[in-house]
Amino acid sequence: MKKAREILEFTSRYTRRVIRWKWRQALLALELEMNDLFFFNTNVLLTRPEKRPDTFQLIDTQFQGETLSVLNVLAPEHRTTYLNWLIGWNRVDDTQTVWKEITKTDPPDPVLATRYVHFLVGRNKIVPAAAIWQELTGIDGVTNSGFEKKATHTGFDWRYSAARPGKWRIQRVGSPVHSGDFALEITFEGRENLSFSHLQQIVPITSHLPFKLTYAWQSQDVTTDQGPFVEVYGYNCKGLYKRGQMMRETNSWQKGTIDFTPPEGCRAVVIRLRRLPSKRFDSLISGRVWLDDFRLEAK
C-alpha cells in the first residue's frame, strides 16, 4: 500500500495536466484512500466538458450525494457546472443549496440565473424562482410588458412559437405601437380553424388580494365568430379563470381589463392569448392582432 501510494504521488507530480492519465489516477487515489490526490485529479478532469458527467457522478457517489461536501472539494470555477449537472438530474433541493453557495459572494451570471429560474418554474418552485428573477431583472409584475426586448422564452418572460407556416406568425414590430418602440403582432393565416394557445407568460404573485390586468390591443380584419382573447388562470393551482373580450374585425387601439382574485395557495398566474375553434361553416380565422403595454397591479 505504501509503495503504491509513493508511485502514484510520483506519477501524478509529472503528469499534473495530462488529461488521459487523470481518470485512472483518480480511481487509484480513491482506492488507496488518498483523498487530496483524488480531489486534485477530479478537478483537473472537470476542466474538460466531455469528462464532466462521469467525474461529477464519481464525486457524487463518493460523498453519497452530500452536496455541501462536494462543494467543499470543488474548485470555485466548477461550481456552476456542478449546478448544471444537478439540474440535468432534476435534483431540485440540491440545486438550491448550490445556488445559495454560488451567490454568497458574487452576483450570479445572468445566463445561468435565467436558466436556473426556468428550471425552478418548471418544478413549481415559484417563490425561490421569483426572488432570483426580481434580483436579476428588477421586475415585479409582467416581464417585458411592452415587448421592448426580444423574448427569452424562459422563466417569467414571454413564451411563444414564432411561426407555424399556414397557421400563424408572431413577431415584434415597430408599427403600429400603443407606446414605446415595439408591439407584438399576431397574424392568422386563414387556412385553419385554429385552437390557439401559443403565447403566454407566467407571472409570480405575492398576495391573494384582488388584481387588475390591463393591456392594449388593436385588430385588423379578424374573421370568424371566434376571435382571440386574453385569459388569466392559475399556474398549477385551481379556482382561477378569467378572460377578456374577443378581438374581432377591425379596431383601433383598445384597453383590455381583467379583474381577478387569486385563490389561497396560488403562487403564480398565467397570462395567455387564446382562440377557440369556431363551430360555424366560416371558421378559418385570418387577420392580425397587436398587443402592447401589459400591466398587473394589486387593486
mmCIF file of C-alpha atoms in Angstrom:
data_model
loop_
_atom_site.group_PDB
_atom_site.id
_atom_site.type_symbol
_atom_site.label_atom_id
_atom_site.label_comp_id
_atom_site.label_asym_id
_atom_site.label_seq_id
_atom_site.Cartn_x
_atom_site.Cartn_y
_atom_site.Cartn_z
ATOM 1 C CA MET A 1 0.000 0.000 0.000
ATOM 2 C CA LYS A 2 2.781 2.426 0.933
ATOM 3 C CA LYS A 3 4.737 1.666 -2.244
ATOM 4 C CA ALA A 4 1.634 2.099 -4.372
ATOM 5 C CA ARG A 5 0.980 5.496 -2.817
ATOM 6 C CA GLU A 6 4.557 6.593 -3.474
ATOM 7 C CA ILE A 7 4.316 5.539 -7.122
ATOM 8 C CA LEU A 8 1.000 7.348 -7.557
ATOM 9 C CA GLU A 9 2.356 10.518 -5.975
ATOM 10 C CA PHE A 10 5.414 10.363 -8.244
ATOM 11 C CA THR A 11 3.447 9.825 -11.462
ATOM 12 C CA SER A 12 0.883 12.467 -10.508
ATOM 13 C CA ARG A 13 3.638 15.019 -9.997
ATOM 14 C CA TYR A 14 4.968 14.501 -13.507
ATOM 15 C CA THR A 15 1.576 14.257 -15.236
ATOM 16 C CA ARG A 16 -0.254 17.043 -13.447
ATOM 17 C CA ARG A 17 -2.058 18.264 -16.571
ATOM 18 C CA VAL A 18 -2.027 15.149 -18.745
ATOM 19 C CA ILE A 19 -5.760 14.500 -19.017
ATOM 20 C CA ARG A 20 -5.557 10.952 -20.334
ATOM 21 C CA TRP A 21 -3.958 9.811 -17.065
ATOM 22 C CA LYS A 22 -6.301 11.602 -14.694
ATOM 23 C CA TRP A 23 -9.248 9.202 -14.664
ATOM 24 C CA ARG A 24 -7.118 6.205 -13.769
ATOM 25 C CA GLN A 25 -5.160 8.242 -11.236
ATOM 26 C CA ALA A 26 -8.393 9.449 -9.627
ATOM 27 C CA LEU A 27 -9.735 5.897 -9.313
ATOM 28 C CA LEU A 28 -6.456 4.632 -7.900
ATOM 29 C CA ALA A 29 -6.268 7.533 -5.443
ATOM 30 C CA LEU A 30 -9.779 6.684 -4.309
ATOM 31 C CA GLU A 31 -8.846 3.037 -3.817
ATOM 32 C CA LEU A 32 -5.691 3.989 -1.901
ATOM 33 C CA GLU A 33 -7.645 6.494 0.242
ATOM 34 C CA MET A 34 -5.504 9.383 -0.993
ATOM 35 C CA ASN A 35 -8.266 11.950 -0.817
ATOM 36 C CA ASP A 36 -6.239 15.047 -1.653
ATOM 37 C CA LEU A 37 -4.932 13.431 -4.814
ATOM 38 C CA PHE A 38 -8.411 12.185 -5.700
ATOM 39 C CA PHE A 39 -9.826 15.704 -5.408
ATOM 40 C CA PHE A 40 -6.942 17.184 -7.385
ATOM 41 C CA ASN A 41 -7.356 14.737 -10.265
ATOM 42 C CA THR A 42 -11.124 15.117 -10.424
ATOM 43 C CA ASN A 43 -10.831 18.911 -10.533
ATOM 44 C CA VAL A 44 -8.419 18.562 -13.452
ATOM 45 C CA LEU A 45 -10.889 16.259 -15.209
ATOM 46 C CA LEU A 46 -13.656 18.826 -14.728
ATOM 47 C CA THR A 47 -11.771 21.285 -16.931
ATOM 48 C CA ARG A 48 -12.765 19.109 -19.899
ATOM 49 C CA PRO A 49 -16.500 19.271 -20.785
ATOM 50 C CA GLU A 50 -16.597 15.716 -22.113
ATOM 51 C CA LYS A 51 -15.253 14.404 -18.783
ATOM 52 C CA ARG A 52 -17.680 16.263 -16.531
ATOM 53 C CA PRO A 53 -20.687 13.900 -16.409
ATOM 54 C CA ASP A 54 -18.670 10.864 -15.310
ATOM 55 C CA THR A 55 -16.473 12.914 -12.994
ATOM 56 C CA PHE A 56 -19.386 14.526 -11.175
ATOM 57 C CA GLN A 57 -21.013 11.109 -10.891
ATOM 58 C CA LEU A 58 -17.838 9.732 -9.323
ATOM 59 C CA ILE A 59 -17.510 12.588 -6.831
ATOM 60 C CA ASP A 60 -21.217 12.467 -6.002
ATOM 61 C CA THR A 61 -21.030 8.738 -5.345
ATOM 62 C CA GLN A 62 -18.000 9.213 -3.119
ATOM 63 C CA PHE A 63 -19.915 11.709 -0.956
ATOM 64 C CA GLN A 64 -23.223 9.801 -1.143
ATOM 65 C CA GLY A 65 -24.983 12.795 -2.644
ATOM 66 C CA GLU A 66 -23.982 15.219 0.123
ATOM 67 C CA THR A 67 -23.961 18.448 -1.877
ATOM 68 C CA LEU A 68 -22.112 20.625 0.628
ATOM 69 C CA SER A 69 -19.354 18.038 0.888
ATOM 70 C CA VAL A 70 -18.970 18.057 -2.882
ATOM 71 C CA LEU A 71 -18.798 21.857 -2.899
ATOM 72 C CA ASN A 72 -16.033 21.791 -0.310
ATOM 73 C CA VAL A 73 -13.694 19.921 -2.656
ATOM 74 C CA LEU A 74 -14.627 21.588 -5.938
ATOM 75 C CA ALA A 75 -12.507 24.399 -7.312
ATOM 76 C CA PRO A 76 -14.644 27.587 -7.432
ATOM 77 C CA GLU A 77 -14.718 27.594 -11.239
ATOM 78 C CA HIS A 78 -16.520 24.227 -11.257
ATOM 79 C CA ARG A 79 -19.459 25.220 -9.055
ATOM 80 C CA THR A 80 -21.622 26.474 -11.904
ATOM 81 C CA THR A 81 -21.008 23.336 -13.958
ATOM 82 C CA TYR A 82 -21.926 21.318 -10.866
ATOM 83 C CA LEU A 83 -25.192 23.252 -10.674
ATOM 84 C CA ASN A 84 -25.885 22.470 -14.332
ATOM 85 C CA TRP A 85 -25.167 18.794 -13.667
ATOM 86 C CA LEU A 86 -27.640 18.757 -10.778
ATOM 87 C CA ILE A 87 -30.232 20.488 -12.959
ATOM 88 C CA GLY A 88 -29.760 17.751 -15.538
ATOM 89 C CA TRP A 89 -30.533 15.165 -12.862
ATOM 90 C CA ASN A 90 -33.555 17.137 -11.627
ATOM 91 C CA ARG A 91 -32.215 17.361 -8.057
ATOM 92 C CA VAL A 92 -34.192 20.431 -7.095
ATOM 93 C CA ASP A 93 -33.292 20.728 -3.406
ATOM 94 C CA ASP A 94 -29.604 20.170 -4.099
ATOM 95 C CA THR A 95 -29.591 22.880 -6.765
ATOM 96 C CA GLN A 96 -30.941 25.352 -4.226
ATOM 97 C CA THR A 97 -28.097 24.504 -1.855
ATOM 98 C CA VAL A 98 -25.526 25.059 -4.595
ATOM 99 C CA TRP A 99 -27.175 28.277 -5.780
ATOM 100 C CA LYS A 100 -27.059 29.704 -2.267
ATOM 101 C CA GLU A 101 -23.335 28.965 -2.045
ATOM 102 C CA ILE A 102 -22.574 30.305 -5.527
ATOM 103 C CA THR A 103 -24.284 33.632 -4.851
ATOM 104 C CA LYS A 104 -22.939 34.244 -1.345
ATOM 105 C CA THR A 105 -20.073 36.427 -2.540
ATOM 106 C CA ASP A 106 -20.627 37.198 -6.230
ATOM 107 C CA PRO A 107 -23.639 38.271 -8.294
ATOM 108 C CA PRO A 108 -24.964 35.435 -10.459
ATOM 109 C CA ASP A 109 -24.189 35.154 -14.142
ATOM 110 C CA PRO A 110 -27.354 36.367 -15.967
ATOM 111 C CA VAL A 111 -27.390 33.453 -18.416
ATOM 112 C CA LEU A 112 -27.040 30.913 -15.614
ATOM 113 C CA ALA A 113 -29.632 32.720 -13.478
ATOM 114 C CA THR A 114 -32.146 32.738 -16.344
ATOM 115 C CA ARG A 115 -31.641 29.026 -16.962
ATOM 116 C CA TYR A 116 -31.976 28.264 -13.271
ATOM 117 C CA VAL A 117 -35.178 30.283 -12.928
ATOM 118 C CA HIS A 118 -36.624 28.409 -15.916
ATOM 119 C CA PHE A 119 -35.738 25.123 -14.211
ATOM 120 C CA LEU A 120 -37.339 26.163 -10.908
ATOM 121 C CA VAL A 121 -40.519 27.400 -12.580
ATOM 122 C CA GLY A 122 -40.852 24.081 -14.379
ATOM 123 C CA ARG A 123 -40.675 22.325 -10.993
ATOM 124 C CA ASN A 124 -43.261 24.692 -9.473
ATOM 125 C CA LYS A 125 -40.693 26.315 -7.168
ATOM 126 C CA ILE A 126 -42.230 29.718 -7.763
ATOM 127 C CA VAL A 127 -41.105 31.545 -4.615
ATOM 128 C CA PRO A 128 -37.331 30.992 -4.997
ATOM 129 C CA ALA A 129 -37.586 31.447 -8.761
ATOM 130 C CA ALA A 130 -39.395 34.774 -8.349
ATOM 131 C CA ALA A 131 -36.803 36.021 -5.848
ATOM 132 C CA ILE A 132 -33.956 35.271 -8.265
ATOM 133 C CA TRP A 133 -35.875 36.779 -11.198
ATOM 134 C CA GLN A 134 -36.621 40.008 -9.359
ATOM 135 C CA GLU A 135 -32.987 40.352 -8.299
ATOM 136 C CA LEU A 136 -31.893 39.686 -11.871
ATOM 137 C CA THR A 137 -34.375 41.953 -13.673
ATOM 138 C CA GLY A 138 -35.770 44.322 -11.039
ATOM 139 C CA ILE A 139 -39.258 43.434 -12.286
ATOM 140 C CA ASP A 140 -42.234 42.792 -10.024
ATOM 141 C CA GLY A 141 -45.169 42.011 -12.301
ATOM 142 C CA VAL A 142 -45.338 41.418 -16.043
ATOM 143 C CA THR A 143 -41.906 40.958 -17.623
ATOM 144 C CA ASN A 144 -41.195 42.768 -20.891
ATOM 145 C CA SER A 145 -44.690 44.224 -20.643
ATOM 146 C CA GLY A 146 -44.416 46.305 -23.816
ATOM 147 C CA PHE A 147 -42.305 43.853 -25.850
ATOM 148 C CA GLU A 148 -39.451 46.355 -25.940
ATOM 149 C CA LYS A 149 -36.950 43.483 -25.713
ATOM 150 C CA LYS A 150 -36.766 40.200 -27.554
ATOM 151 C CA ALA A 151 -38.448 37.472 -25.540
ATOM 152 C CA THR A 152 -36.152 34.888 -23.982
ATOM 153 C CA HIS A 153 -38.956 32.272 -23.905
ATOM 154 C CA THR A 154 -37.748 31.184 -20.466
ATOM 155 C CA GLY A 155 -38.572 31.756 -16.811
ATOM 156 C CA PHE A 156 -41.109 34.529 -16.288
ATOM 157 C CA ASP A 157 -40.621 36.075 -19.738
ATOM 158 C CA TRP A 158 -42.981 35.712 -22.694
ATOM 159 C CA ARG A 159 -43.043 32.317 -24.355
ATOM 160 C CA TYR A 160 -44.359 31.718 -27.844
ATOM 161 C CA SER A 161 -43.834 29.814 -31.051
ATOM 162 C CA ALA A 162 -42.705 32.456 -33.535
ATOM 163 C CA ALA A 163 -44.321 30.901 -36.605
ATOM 164 C CA ARG A 164 -46.296 27.895 -37.789
ATOM 165 C CA PRO A 165 -46.447 28.176 -41.596
ATOM 166 C CA GLY A 166 -50.017 28.175 -42.812
ATOM 167 C CA LYS A 167 -51.342 28.742 -39.291
ATOM 168 C CA TRP A 168 -49.949 31.827 -37.586
ATOM 169 C CA ARG A 169 -46.958 34.130 -37.240
ATOM 170 C CA ILE A 170 -45.829 36.079 -34.146
ATOM 171 C CA GLN A 171 -43.282 38.886 -34.324
ATOM 172 C CA ARG A 172 -42.214 42.137 -32.674
ATOM 173 C CA VAL A 173 -42.991 45.143 -34.848
ATOM 174 C CA GLY A 174 -42.166 48.841 -34.748
ATOM 175 C CA SER A 175 -45.572 49.862 -36.082
ATOM 176 C CA PRO A 176 -48.300 50.072 -35.019
ATOM 177 C CA VAL A 177 -47.465 50.530 -31.336
ATOM 178 C CA HIS A 178 -49.516 51.775 -28.416
ATOM 179 C CA SER A 179 -46.461 53.197 -26.632
ATOM 180 C CA GLY A 180 -42.706 52.716 -26.714
ATOM 181 C CA ASP A 181 -40.919 51.397 -29.782
ATOM 182 C CA PHE A 182 -42.424 47.934 -30.214
ATOM 183 C CA ALA A 183 -45.609 45.894 -30.004
ATOM 184 C CA LEU A 184 -46.317 42.216 -30.661
ATOM 185 C CA GLU A 185 -48.103 41.277 -33.875
ATOM 186 C CA ILE A 186 -50.014 38.021 -34.255
ATOM 187 C CA THR A 187 -51.074 37.109 -37.802
ATOM 188 C CA PHE A 188 -53.611 34.372 -38.513
ATOM 189 C CA GLU A 189 -53.168 32.868 -41.988
ATOM 190 C CA GLY A 190 -56.784 31.935 -42.735
ATOM 191 C CA ARG A 191 -56.155 28.279 -43.572
ATOM 192 C CA GLU A 192 -57.323 26.516 -40.413
ATOM 193 C CA ASN A 193 -59.968 26.606 -37.706
ATOM 194 C CA LEU A 194 -57.295 27.154 -35.104
ATOM 195 C CA SER A 195 -57.211 26.262 -31.451
ATOM 196 C CA PHE A 196 -54.580 28.827 -30.461
ATOM 197 C CA SER A 197 -52.830 28.974 -27.074
ATOM 198 C CA HIS A 198 -49.249 29.607 -28.101
ATOM 199 C CA LEU A 199 -48.450 32.965 -26.476
ATOM 200 C CA GLN A 200 -48.187 33.135 -22.698
ATOM 201 C CA GLN A 201 -46.326 34.407 -19.665
ATOM 202 C CA ILE A 202 -46.161 33.001 -16.132
ATOM 203 C CA VAL A 203 -46.296 35.831 -13.585
ATOM 204 C CA PRO A 204 -45.431 35.292 -9.893
ATOM 205 C CA ILE A 205 -47.754 36.853 -7.326
ATOM 206 C CA THR A 206 -47.084 37.531 -3.669
ATOM 207 C CA SER A 207 -50.553 38.250 -2.317
ATOM 208 C CA HIS A 208 -54.092 36.986 -2.656
ATOM 209 C CA LEU A 209 -55.720 40.391 -2.840
ATOM 210 C CA PRO A 210 -57.662 41.464 -5.948
ATOM 211 C CA PHE A 211 -55.570 42.253 -9.039
ATOM 212 C CA LYS A 212 -56.223 44.163 -12.222
ATOM 213 C CA LEU A 213 -54.570 43.217 -15.519
ATOM 214 C CA THR A 214 -54.651 45.865 -18.225
ATOM 215 C CA TYR A 215 -53.315 45.697 -21.770
ATOM 216 C CA ALA A 216 -53.662 47.448 -25.107
ATOM 217 C CA TRP A 217 -54.863 45.690 -28.256
ATOM 218 C CA GLN A 218 -55.628 46.524 -31.854
ATOM 219 C CA SER A 219 -57.049 44.337 -34.629
ATOM 220 C CA GLN A 220 -57.314 44.334 -38.403
ATOM 221 C CA ASP A 221 -59.720 42.201 -40.450
ATOM 222 C CA VAL A 222 -60.015 39.395 -37.891
ATOM 223 C CA THR A 223 -62.544 36.921 -39.265
ATOM 224 C CA THR A 224 -64.945 34.314 -37.819
ATOM 225 C CA ASP A 225 -67.181 34.490 -34.782
ATOM 226 C CA GLN A 226 -64.353 33.238 -32.551
ATOM 227 C CA GLY A 227 -61.686 35.893 -32.179
ATOM 228 C CA PRO A 228 -58.616 35.710 -29.951
ATOM 229 C CA PHE A 229 -58.824 36.910 -26.352
ATOM 230 C CA VAL A 230 -56.543 37.303 -23.335
ATOM 231 C CA GLU A 231 -57.157 34.947 -20.426
ATOM 232 C CA VAL A 232 -55.777 34.592 -16.897
ATOM 233 C CA TYR A 233 -55.644 31.332 -14.980
ATOM 234 C CA GLY A 234 -53.750 29.866 -12.045
ATOM 235 C CA TYR A 235 -50.375 28.239 -12.631
ATOM 236 C CA ASN A 236 -50.584 24.778 -11.066
ATOM 237 C CA CYS A 237 -53.473 25.913 -8.876
ATOM 238 C CA LYS A 238 -57.221 25.601 -9.251
ATOM 239 C CA GLY A 239 -60.015 28.086 -8.759
ATOM 240 C CA LEU A 240 -58.969 30.927 -11.074
ATOM 241 C CA TYR A 241 -60.055 31.599 -14.636
ATOM 242 C CA LYS A 242 -60.915 34.964 -16.169
ATOM 243 C CA ARG A 243 -60.973 36.162 -19.763
ATOM 244 C CA GLY A 244 -61.094 39.449 -21.628
ATOM 245 C CA GLN A 245 -63.168 40.436 -24.627
ATOM 246 C CA MET A 246 -62.714 38.913 -28.059
ATOM 247 C CA MET A 247 -60.634 40.816 -30.590
ATOM 248 C CA ARG A 248 -62.633 40.683 -33.833
ATOM 249 C CA GLU A 249 -62.943 42.593 -37.082
ATOM 250 C CA THR A 250 -61.036 45.922 -37.209
ATOM 251 C CA ASN A 251 -60.431 48.098 -34.160
ATOM 252 C CA SER A 252 -58.058 50.916 -33.305
ATOM 253 C CA TRP A 253 -56.153 50.661 -30.025
ATOM 254 C CA GLN A 254 -58.415 49.487 -27.200
ATOM 255 C CA LYS A 255 -57.813 48.966 -23.482
ATOM 256 C CA GLY A 256 -58.448 45.482 -22.165
ATOM 257 C CA THR A 257 -59.079 44.854 -18.463
ATOM 258 C CA ILE A 258 -59.318 41.639 -16.473
ATOM 259 C CA ASP A 259 -60.049 41.729 -12.725
ATOM 260 C CA PHE A 260 -59.273 38.630 -10.693
ATOM 261 C CA THR A 261 -58.522 37.406 -7.188
ATOM 262 C CA PRO A 262 -56.032 34.535 -6.821
ATOM 263 C CA PRO A 263 -57.119 31.683 -4.549
ATOM 264 C CA GLU A 264 -55.174 30.768 -1.440
ATOM 265 C CA GLY A 265 -52.025 28.843 -2.214
ATOM 266 C CA CYS A 266 -51.702 30.248 -5.723
ATOM 267 C CA ARG A 267 -48.130 31.476 -6.293
ATOM 268 C CA ALA A 268 -48.348 32.441 -9.965
ATOM 269 C CA VAL A 269 -50.817 33.149 -12.743
ATOM 270 C CA VAL A 270 -50.617 32.609 -16.484
ATOM 271 C CA ILE A 271 -51.472 35.365 -18.949
ATOM 272 C CA ARG A 272 -52.265 33.751 -22.289
ATOM 273 C CA LEU A 273 -53.648 34.663 -25.694
ATOM 274 C CA ARG A 274 -56.313 32.131 -26.645
ATOM 275 C CA ARG A 275 -58.564 31.400 -29.585
ATOM 276 C CA LEU A 276 -61.195 28.658 -29.503
ATOM 277 C CA PRO A 277 -62.238 26.780 -32.644
ATOM 278 C CA SER A 278 -65.402 28.010 -34.321
ATOM 279 C CA LYS A 279 -68.359 25.683 -34.835
ATOM 280 C CA ARG A 280 -69.591 27.612 -37.854
ATOM 281 C CA PHE A 281 -69.009 26.839 -41.527
ATOM 282 C CA ASP A 282 -66.951 30.026 -41.940
ATOM 283 C CA SER A 283 -64.320 29.018 -39.386
ATOM 284 C CA LEU A 284 -60.875 29.618 -40.951
ATOM 285 C CA ILE A 285 -59.506 32.537 -38.977
ATOM 286 C CA SER A 286 -57.451 35.246 -40.670
ATOM 287 C CA GLY A 287 -56.403 38.769 -39.741
ATOM 288 C CA ARG A 288 -53.953 40.466 -37.435
ATOM 289 C CA VAL A 289 -53.887 41.445 -33.765
ATOM 290 C CA TRP A 290 -51.385 43.680 -31.969
ATOM 291 C CA LEU A 291 -50.694 43.607 -28.209
ATOM 292 C CA ASP A 292 -48.837 46.124 -26.050
ATOM 293 C CA ASP A 293 -48.498 47.586 -22.540
ATOM 294 C CA PHE A 294 -49.458 44.765 -20.195
ATOM 295 C CA ARG A 295 -49.741 45.881 -16.560
ATOM 296 C CA LEU A 296 -50.593 43.847 -13.474
ATOM 297 C CA GLU A 297 -51.440 45.783 -10.330
ATOM 298 C CA ALA A 298 -52.912 44.946 -6.946
ATOM 299 C CA LYS A 299 -56.204 46.780 -6.509
#
